[in-house]
Short mmCIF file of N, CA and C in Angstrom, two decimals:
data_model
loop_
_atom_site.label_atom_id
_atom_site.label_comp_id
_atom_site.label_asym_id
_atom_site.label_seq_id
_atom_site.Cartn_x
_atom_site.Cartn_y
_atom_site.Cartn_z
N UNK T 1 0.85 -1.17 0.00
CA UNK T 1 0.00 0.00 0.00
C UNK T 1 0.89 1.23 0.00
N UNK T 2 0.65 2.37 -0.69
CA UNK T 2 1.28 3.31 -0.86
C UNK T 2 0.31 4.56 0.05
N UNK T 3 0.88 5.81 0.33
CA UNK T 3 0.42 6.69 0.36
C UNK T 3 0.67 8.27 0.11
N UNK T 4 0.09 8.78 -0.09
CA UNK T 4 0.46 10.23 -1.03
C UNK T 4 -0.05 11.47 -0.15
N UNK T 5 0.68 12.21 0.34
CA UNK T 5 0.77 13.13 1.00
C UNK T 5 0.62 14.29 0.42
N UNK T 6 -0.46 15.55 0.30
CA UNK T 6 -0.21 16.48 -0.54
C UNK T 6 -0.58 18.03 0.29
N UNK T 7 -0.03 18.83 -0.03
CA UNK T 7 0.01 20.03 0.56
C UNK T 7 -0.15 20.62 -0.14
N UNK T 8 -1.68 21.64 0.26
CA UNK T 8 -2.32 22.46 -0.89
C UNK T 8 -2.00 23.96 0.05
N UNK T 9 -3.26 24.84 -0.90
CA UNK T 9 -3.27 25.91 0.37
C UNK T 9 -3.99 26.10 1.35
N UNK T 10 -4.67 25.30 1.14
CA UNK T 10 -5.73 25.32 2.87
C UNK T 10 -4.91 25.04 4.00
N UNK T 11 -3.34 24.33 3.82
CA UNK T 11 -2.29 24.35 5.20
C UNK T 11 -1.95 25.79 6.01
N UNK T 12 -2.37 26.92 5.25
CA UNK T 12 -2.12 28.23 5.70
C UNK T 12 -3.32 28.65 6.35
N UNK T 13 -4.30 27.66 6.55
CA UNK T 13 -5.84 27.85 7.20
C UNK T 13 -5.70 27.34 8.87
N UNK T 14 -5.65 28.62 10.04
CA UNK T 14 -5.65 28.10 11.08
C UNK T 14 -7.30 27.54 11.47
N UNK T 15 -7.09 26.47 11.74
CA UNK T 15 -8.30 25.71 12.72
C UNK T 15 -8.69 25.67 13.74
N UNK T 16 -9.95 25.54 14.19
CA UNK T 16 -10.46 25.51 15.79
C UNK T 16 -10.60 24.05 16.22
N UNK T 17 -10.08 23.53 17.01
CA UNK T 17 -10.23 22.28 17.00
C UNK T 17 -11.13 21.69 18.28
N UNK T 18 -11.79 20.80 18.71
CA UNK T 18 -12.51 20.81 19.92
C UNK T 18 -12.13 19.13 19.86
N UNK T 19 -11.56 18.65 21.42
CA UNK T 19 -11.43 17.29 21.34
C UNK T 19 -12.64 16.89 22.61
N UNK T 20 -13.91 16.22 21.77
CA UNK T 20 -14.86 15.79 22.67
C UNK T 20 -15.02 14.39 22.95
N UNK T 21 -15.27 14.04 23.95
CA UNK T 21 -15.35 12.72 24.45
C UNK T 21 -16.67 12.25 24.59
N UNK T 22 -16.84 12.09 22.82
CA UNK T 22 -18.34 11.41 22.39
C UNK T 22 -17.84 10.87 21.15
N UNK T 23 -18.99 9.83 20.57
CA UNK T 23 -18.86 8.78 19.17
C UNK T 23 -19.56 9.63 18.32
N UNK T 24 -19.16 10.06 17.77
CA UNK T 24 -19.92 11.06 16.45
C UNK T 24 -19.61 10.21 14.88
N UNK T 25 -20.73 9.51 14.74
CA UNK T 25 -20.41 8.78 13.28
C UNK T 25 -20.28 9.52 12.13
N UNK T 26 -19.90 10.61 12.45
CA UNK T 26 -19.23 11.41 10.83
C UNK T 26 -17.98 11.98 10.50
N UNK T 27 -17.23 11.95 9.81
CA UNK T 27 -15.76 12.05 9.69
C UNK T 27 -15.87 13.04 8.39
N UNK T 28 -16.07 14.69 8.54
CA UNK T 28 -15.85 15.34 7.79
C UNK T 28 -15.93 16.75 8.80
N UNK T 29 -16.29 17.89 7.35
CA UNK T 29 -16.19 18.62 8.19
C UNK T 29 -17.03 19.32 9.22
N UNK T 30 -17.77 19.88 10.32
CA UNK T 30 -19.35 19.87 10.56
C UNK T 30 -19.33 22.29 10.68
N UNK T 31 -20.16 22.28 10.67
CA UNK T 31 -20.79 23.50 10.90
C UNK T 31 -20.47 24.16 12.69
N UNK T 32 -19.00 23.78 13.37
CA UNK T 32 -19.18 23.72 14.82
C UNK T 32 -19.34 25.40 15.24
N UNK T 33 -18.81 26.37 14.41
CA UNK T 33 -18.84 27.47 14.90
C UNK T 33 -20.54 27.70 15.30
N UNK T 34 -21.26 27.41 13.93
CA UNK T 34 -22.77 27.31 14.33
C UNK T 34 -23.56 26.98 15.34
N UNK T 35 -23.18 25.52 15.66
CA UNK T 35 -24.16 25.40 16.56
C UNK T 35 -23.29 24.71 17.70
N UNK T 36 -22.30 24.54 17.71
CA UNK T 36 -21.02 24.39 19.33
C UNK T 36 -20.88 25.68 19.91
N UNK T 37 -21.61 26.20 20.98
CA UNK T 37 -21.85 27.84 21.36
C UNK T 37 -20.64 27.19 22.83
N UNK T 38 -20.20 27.84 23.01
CA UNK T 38 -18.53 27.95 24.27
C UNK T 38 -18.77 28.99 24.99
N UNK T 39 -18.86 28.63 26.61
CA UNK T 39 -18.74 30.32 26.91
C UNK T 39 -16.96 30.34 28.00
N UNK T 40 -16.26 30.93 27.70
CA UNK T 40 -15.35 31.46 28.83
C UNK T 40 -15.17 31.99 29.98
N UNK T 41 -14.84 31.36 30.90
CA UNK T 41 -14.85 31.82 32.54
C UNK T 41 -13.50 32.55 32.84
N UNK T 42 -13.46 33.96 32.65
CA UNK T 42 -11.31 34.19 33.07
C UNK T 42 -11.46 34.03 34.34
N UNK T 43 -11.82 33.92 35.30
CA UNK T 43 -11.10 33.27 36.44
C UNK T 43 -10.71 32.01 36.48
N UNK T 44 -11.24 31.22 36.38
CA UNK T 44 -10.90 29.89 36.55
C UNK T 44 -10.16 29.40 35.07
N UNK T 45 -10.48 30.07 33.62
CA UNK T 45 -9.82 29.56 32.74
C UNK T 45 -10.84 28.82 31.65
N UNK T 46 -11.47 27.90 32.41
CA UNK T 46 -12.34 27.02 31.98
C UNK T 46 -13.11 27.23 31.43
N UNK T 47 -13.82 26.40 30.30
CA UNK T 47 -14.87 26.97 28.77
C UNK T 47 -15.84 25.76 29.37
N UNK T 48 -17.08 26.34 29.17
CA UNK T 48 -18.53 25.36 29.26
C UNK T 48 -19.28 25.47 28.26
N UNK T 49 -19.45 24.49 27.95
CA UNK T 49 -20.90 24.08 26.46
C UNK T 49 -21.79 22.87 27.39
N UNK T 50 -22.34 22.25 26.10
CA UNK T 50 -23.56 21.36 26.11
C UNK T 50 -23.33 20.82 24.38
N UNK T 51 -23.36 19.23 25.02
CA UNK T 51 -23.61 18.43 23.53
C UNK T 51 -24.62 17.39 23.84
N UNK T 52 -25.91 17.74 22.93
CA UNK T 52 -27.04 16.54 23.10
C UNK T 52 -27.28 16.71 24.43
N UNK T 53 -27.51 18.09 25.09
CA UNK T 53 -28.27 18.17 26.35
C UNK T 53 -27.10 17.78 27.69
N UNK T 54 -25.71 17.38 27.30
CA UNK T 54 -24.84 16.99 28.55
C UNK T 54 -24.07 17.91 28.44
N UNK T 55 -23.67 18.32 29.75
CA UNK T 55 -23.10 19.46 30.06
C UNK T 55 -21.27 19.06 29.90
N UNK T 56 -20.62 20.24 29.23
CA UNK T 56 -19.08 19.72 29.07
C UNK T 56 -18.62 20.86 29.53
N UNK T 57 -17.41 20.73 29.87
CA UNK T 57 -16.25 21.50 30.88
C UNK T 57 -14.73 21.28 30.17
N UNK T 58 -14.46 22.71 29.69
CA UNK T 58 -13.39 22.15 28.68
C UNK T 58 -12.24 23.73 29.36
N UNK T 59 -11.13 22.81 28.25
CA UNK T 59 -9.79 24.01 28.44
C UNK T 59 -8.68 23.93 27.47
N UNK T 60 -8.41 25.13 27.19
CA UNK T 60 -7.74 25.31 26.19
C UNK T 60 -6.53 24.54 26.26
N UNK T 61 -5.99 24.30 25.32
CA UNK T 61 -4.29 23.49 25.71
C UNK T 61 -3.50 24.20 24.05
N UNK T 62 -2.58 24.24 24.43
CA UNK T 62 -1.67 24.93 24.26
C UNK T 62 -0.78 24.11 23.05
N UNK T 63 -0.33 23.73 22.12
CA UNK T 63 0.37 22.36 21.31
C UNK T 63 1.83 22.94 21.71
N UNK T 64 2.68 22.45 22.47
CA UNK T 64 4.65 23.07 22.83
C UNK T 64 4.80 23.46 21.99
N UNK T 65 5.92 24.44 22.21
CA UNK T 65 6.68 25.24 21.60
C UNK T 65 7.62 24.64 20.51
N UNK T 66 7.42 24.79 18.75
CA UNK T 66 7.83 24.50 17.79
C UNK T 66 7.43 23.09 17.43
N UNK T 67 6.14 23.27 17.79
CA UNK T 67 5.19 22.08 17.12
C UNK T 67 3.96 22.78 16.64
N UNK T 68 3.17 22.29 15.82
CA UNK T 68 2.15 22.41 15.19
C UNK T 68 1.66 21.28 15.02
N UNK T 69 0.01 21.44 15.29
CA UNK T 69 -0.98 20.01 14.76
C UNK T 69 -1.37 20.71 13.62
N UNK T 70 -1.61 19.36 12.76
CA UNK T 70 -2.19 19.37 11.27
C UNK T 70 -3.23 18.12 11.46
N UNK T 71 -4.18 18.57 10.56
CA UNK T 71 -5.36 17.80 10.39
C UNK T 71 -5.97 17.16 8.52
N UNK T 72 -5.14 15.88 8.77
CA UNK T 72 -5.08 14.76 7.95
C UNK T 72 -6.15 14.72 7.12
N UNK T 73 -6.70 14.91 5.87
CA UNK T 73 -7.68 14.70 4.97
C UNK T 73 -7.93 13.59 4.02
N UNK T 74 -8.36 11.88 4.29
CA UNK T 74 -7.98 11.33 3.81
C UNK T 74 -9.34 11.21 2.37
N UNK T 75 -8.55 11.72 0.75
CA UNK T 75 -9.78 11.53 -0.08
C UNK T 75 -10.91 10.56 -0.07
N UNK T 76 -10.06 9.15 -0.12
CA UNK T 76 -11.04 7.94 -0.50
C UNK T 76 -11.05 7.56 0.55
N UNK T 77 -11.99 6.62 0.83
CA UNK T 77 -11.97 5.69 1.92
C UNK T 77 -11.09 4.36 1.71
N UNK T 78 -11.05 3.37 2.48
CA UNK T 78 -10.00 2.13 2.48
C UNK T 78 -10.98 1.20 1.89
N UNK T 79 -10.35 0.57 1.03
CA UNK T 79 -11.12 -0.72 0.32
C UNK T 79 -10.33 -1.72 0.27
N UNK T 80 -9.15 -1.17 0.02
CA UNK T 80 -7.93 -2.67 0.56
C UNK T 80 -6.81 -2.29 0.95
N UNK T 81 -5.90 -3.21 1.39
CA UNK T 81 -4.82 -3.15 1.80
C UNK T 81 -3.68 -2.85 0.55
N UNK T 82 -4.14 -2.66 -1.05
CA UNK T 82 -3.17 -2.57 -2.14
C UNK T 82 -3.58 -1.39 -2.71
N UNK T 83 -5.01 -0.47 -2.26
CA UNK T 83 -5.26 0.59 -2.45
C UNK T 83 -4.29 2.15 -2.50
N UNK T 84 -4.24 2.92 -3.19
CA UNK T 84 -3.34 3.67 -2.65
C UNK T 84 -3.87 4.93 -2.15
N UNK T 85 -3.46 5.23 -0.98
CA UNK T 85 -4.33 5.93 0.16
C UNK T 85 -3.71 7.91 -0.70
N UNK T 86 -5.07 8.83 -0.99
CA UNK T 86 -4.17 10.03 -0.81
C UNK T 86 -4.73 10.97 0.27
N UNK T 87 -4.16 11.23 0.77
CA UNK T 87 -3.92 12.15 2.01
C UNK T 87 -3.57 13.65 1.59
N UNK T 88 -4.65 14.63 2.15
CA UNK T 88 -4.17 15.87 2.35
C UNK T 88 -4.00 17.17 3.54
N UNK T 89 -3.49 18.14 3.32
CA UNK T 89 -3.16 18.78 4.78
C UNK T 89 -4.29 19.62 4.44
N UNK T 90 -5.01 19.44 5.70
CA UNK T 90 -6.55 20.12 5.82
C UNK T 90 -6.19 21.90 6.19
N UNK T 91 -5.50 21.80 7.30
CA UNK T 91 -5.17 23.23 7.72
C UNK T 91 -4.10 22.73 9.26
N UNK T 92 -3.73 23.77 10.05
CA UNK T 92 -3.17 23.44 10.89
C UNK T 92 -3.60 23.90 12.54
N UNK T 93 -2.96 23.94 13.05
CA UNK T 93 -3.40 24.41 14.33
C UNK T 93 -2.48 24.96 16.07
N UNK T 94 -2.35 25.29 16.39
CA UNK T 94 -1.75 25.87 17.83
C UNK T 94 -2.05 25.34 19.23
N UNK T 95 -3.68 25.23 19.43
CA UNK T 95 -4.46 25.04 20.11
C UNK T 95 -5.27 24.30 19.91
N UNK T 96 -5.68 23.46 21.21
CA UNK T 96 -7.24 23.10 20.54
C UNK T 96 -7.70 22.77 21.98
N UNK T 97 -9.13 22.83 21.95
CA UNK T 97 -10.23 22.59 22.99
C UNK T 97 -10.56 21.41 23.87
N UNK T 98 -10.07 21.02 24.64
CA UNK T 98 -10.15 19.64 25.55
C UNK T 98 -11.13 19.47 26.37
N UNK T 99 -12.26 18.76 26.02
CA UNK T 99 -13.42 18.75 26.42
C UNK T 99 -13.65 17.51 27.56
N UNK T 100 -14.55 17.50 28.55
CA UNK T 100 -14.67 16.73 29.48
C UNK T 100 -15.90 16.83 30.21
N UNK T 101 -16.74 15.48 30.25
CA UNK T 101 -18.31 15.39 30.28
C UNK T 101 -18.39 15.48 32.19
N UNK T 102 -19.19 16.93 31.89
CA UNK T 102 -19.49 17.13 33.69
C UNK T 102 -18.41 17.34 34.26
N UNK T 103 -17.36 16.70 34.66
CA UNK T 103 -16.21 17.23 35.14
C UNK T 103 -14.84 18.07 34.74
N UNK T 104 -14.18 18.18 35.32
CA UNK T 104 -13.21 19.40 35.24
C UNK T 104 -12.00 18.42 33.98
N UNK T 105 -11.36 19.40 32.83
CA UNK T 105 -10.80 18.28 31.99
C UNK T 105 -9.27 18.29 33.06
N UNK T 106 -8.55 16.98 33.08
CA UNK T 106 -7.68 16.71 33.58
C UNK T 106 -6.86 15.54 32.43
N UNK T 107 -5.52 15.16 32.87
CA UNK T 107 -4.56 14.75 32.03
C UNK T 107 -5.02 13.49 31.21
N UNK T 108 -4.86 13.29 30.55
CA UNK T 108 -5.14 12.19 29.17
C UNK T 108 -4.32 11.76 28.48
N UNK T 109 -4.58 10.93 27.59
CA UNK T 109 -3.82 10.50 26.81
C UNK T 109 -2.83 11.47 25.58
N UNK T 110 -3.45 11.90 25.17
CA UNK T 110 -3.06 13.02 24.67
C UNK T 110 -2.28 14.17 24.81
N UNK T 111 -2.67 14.71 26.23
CA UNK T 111 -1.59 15.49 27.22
C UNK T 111 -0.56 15.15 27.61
N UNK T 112 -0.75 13.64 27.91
CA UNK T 112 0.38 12.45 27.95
C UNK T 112 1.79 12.78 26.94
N UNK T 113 0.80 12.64 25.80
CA UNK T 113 1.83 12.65 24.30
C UNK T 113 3.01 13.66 24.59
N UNK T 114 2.48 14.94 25.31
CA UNK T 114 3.13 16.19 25.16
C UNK T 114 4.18 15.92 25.95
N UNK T 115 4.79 15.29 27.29
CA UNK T 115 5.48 15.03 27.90
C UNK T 115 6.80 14.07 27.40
N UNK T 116 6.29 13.34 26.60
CA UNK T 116 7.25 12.65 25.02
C UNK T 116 7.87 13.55 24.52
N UNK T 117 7.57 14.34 24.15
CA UNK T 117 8.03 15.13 23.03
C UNK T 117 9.27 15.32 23.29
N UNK T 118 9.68 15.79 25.04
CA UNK T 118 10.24 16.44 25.62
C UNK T 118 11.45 15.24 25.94
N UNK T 119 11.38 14.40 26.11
CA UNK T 119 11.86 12.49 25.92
C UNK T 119 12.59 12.57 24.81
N UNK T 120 12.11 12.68 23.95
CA UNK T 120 12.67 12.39 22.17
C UNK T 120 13.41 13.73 21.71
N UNK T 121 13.19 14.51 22.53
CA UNK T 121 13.89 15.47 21.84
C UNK T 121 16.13 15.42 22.95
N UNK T 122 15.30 15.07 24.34
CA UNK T 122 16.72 14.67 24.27
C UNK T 122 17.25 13.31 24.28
N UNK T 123 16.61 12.54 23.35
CA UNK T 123 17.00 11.58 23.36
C UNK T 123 18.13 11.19 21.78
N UNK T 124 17.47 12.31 21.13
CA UNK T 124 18.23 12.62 19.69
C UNK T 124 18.51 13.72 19.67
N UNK T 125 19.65 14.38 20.78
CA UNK T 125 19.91 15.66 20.76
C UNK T 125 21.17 15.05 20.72
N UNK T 126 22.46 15.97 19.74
CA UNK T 126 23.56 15.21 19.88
C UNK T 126 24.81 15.38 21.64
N UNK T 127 25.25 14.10 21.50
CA UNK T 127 25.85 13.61 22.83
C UNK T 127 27.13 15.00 22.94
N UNK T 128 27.36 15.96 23.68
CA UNK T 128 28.48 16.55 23.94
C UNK T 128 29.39 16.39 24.48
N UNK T 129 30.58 15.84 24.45
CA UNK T 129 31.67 15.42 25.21
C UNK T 129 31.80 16.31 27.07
N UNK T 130 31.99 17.19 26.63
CA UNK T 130 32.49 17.99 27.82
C UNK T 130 30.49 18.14 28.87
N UNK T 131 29.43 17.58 28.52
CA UNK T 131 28.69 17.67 29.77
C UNK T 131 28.67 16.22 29.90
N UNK T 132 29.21 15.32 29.15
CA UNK T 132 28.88 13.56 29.69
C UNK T 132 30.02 13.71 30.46
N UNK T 133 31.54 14.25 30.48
CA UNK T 133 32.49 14.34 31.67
C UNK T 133 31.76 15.61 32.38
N UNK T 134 31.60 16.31 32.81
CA UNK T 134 30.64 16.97 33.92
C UNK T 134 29.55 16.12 34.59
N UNK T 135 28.92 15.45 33.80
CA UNK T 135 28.17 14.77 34.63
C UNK T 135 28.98 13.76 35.64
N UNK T 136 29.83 13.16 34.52
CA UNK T 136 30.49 11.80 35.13
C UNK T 136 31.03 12.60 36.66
N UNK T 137 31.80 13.66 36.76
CA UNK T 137 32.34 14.49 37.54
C UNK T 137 31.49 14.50 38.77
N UNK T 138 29.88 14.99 38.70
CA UNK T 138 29.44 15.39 39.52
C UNK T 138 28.74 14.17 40.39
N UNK T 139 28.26 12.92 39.73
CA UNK T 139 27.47 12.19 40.19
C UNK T 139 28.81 10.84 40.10
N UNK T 140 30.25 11.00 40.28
CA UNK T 140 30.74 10.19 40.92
C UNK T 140 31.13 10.05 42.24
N UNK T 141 30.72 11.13 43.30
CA UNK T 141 30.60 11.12 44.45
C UNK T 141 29.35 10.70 45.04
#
């Protein structure tokens, strides 16, 4: 299976993104500015809506510093495994909305991810001679 990656100009399109913790059987794009109404609390931070009558409790999150999310557009759907998949860059993003049913949103899987980043980045940062002898130095006592 192959796949084809393409970058148009809608990648220069910032997005609002809302991550809700519901099964929504549609995978395109929906009308959310319309009818997803958000209100903002500045004291506490915290954004409140309603989906299908249940009350949600959300908060902004932030994507680290010299990352960007992009949002994957896949044309066709999958029909086989020899199909060749094309993929496009929908738009991108900074932020996005972390939603949480009735209660206050707290760490996830996702938030998780962000703590990686931070892993991999020194994990393929190159080795410097003179702080691996500083270290050796300091933590051989």
């Amino acid at each position: 299976m192959s796949i084809s990656l393409e970058a148009n100009g809608s990648m220069r399109q910032e997005l609002i993104i809302h991550s809700v913790p519901c099964l929504i059987s549609h995978n395109s794009y929906a009308k959310v500015d319309s009818f997803f109404i958000t209100s903002h609390n500045d004291e506490t931070e915290l954004l409140k809506s309603s989906f299908r009558g249940r009350p949600l409790q959300g908060k902004e999150i932030h994507i680290p510093k010299g990352y960007k999310g992009s949002v994957l557009v896949e044309k066709n759907g999958i029909i086989s495994d020899h199909q060749k998949r094309q993929i496009t860059l929908g738009g991108y993003f900074d932020k996005f909305n972390y939603w949480n049913l009735e209660t206050l949103p707290k760490q996830n899987v996702i938030l998780d991810g962000f703590d990686w980043l931070g892993v991999a980045e020194m994990l393929h940062a190159p080795i410097i001679k003179e702080k691996v002898e500083k270290f050796d130095v300091e933590n051989s006592t």
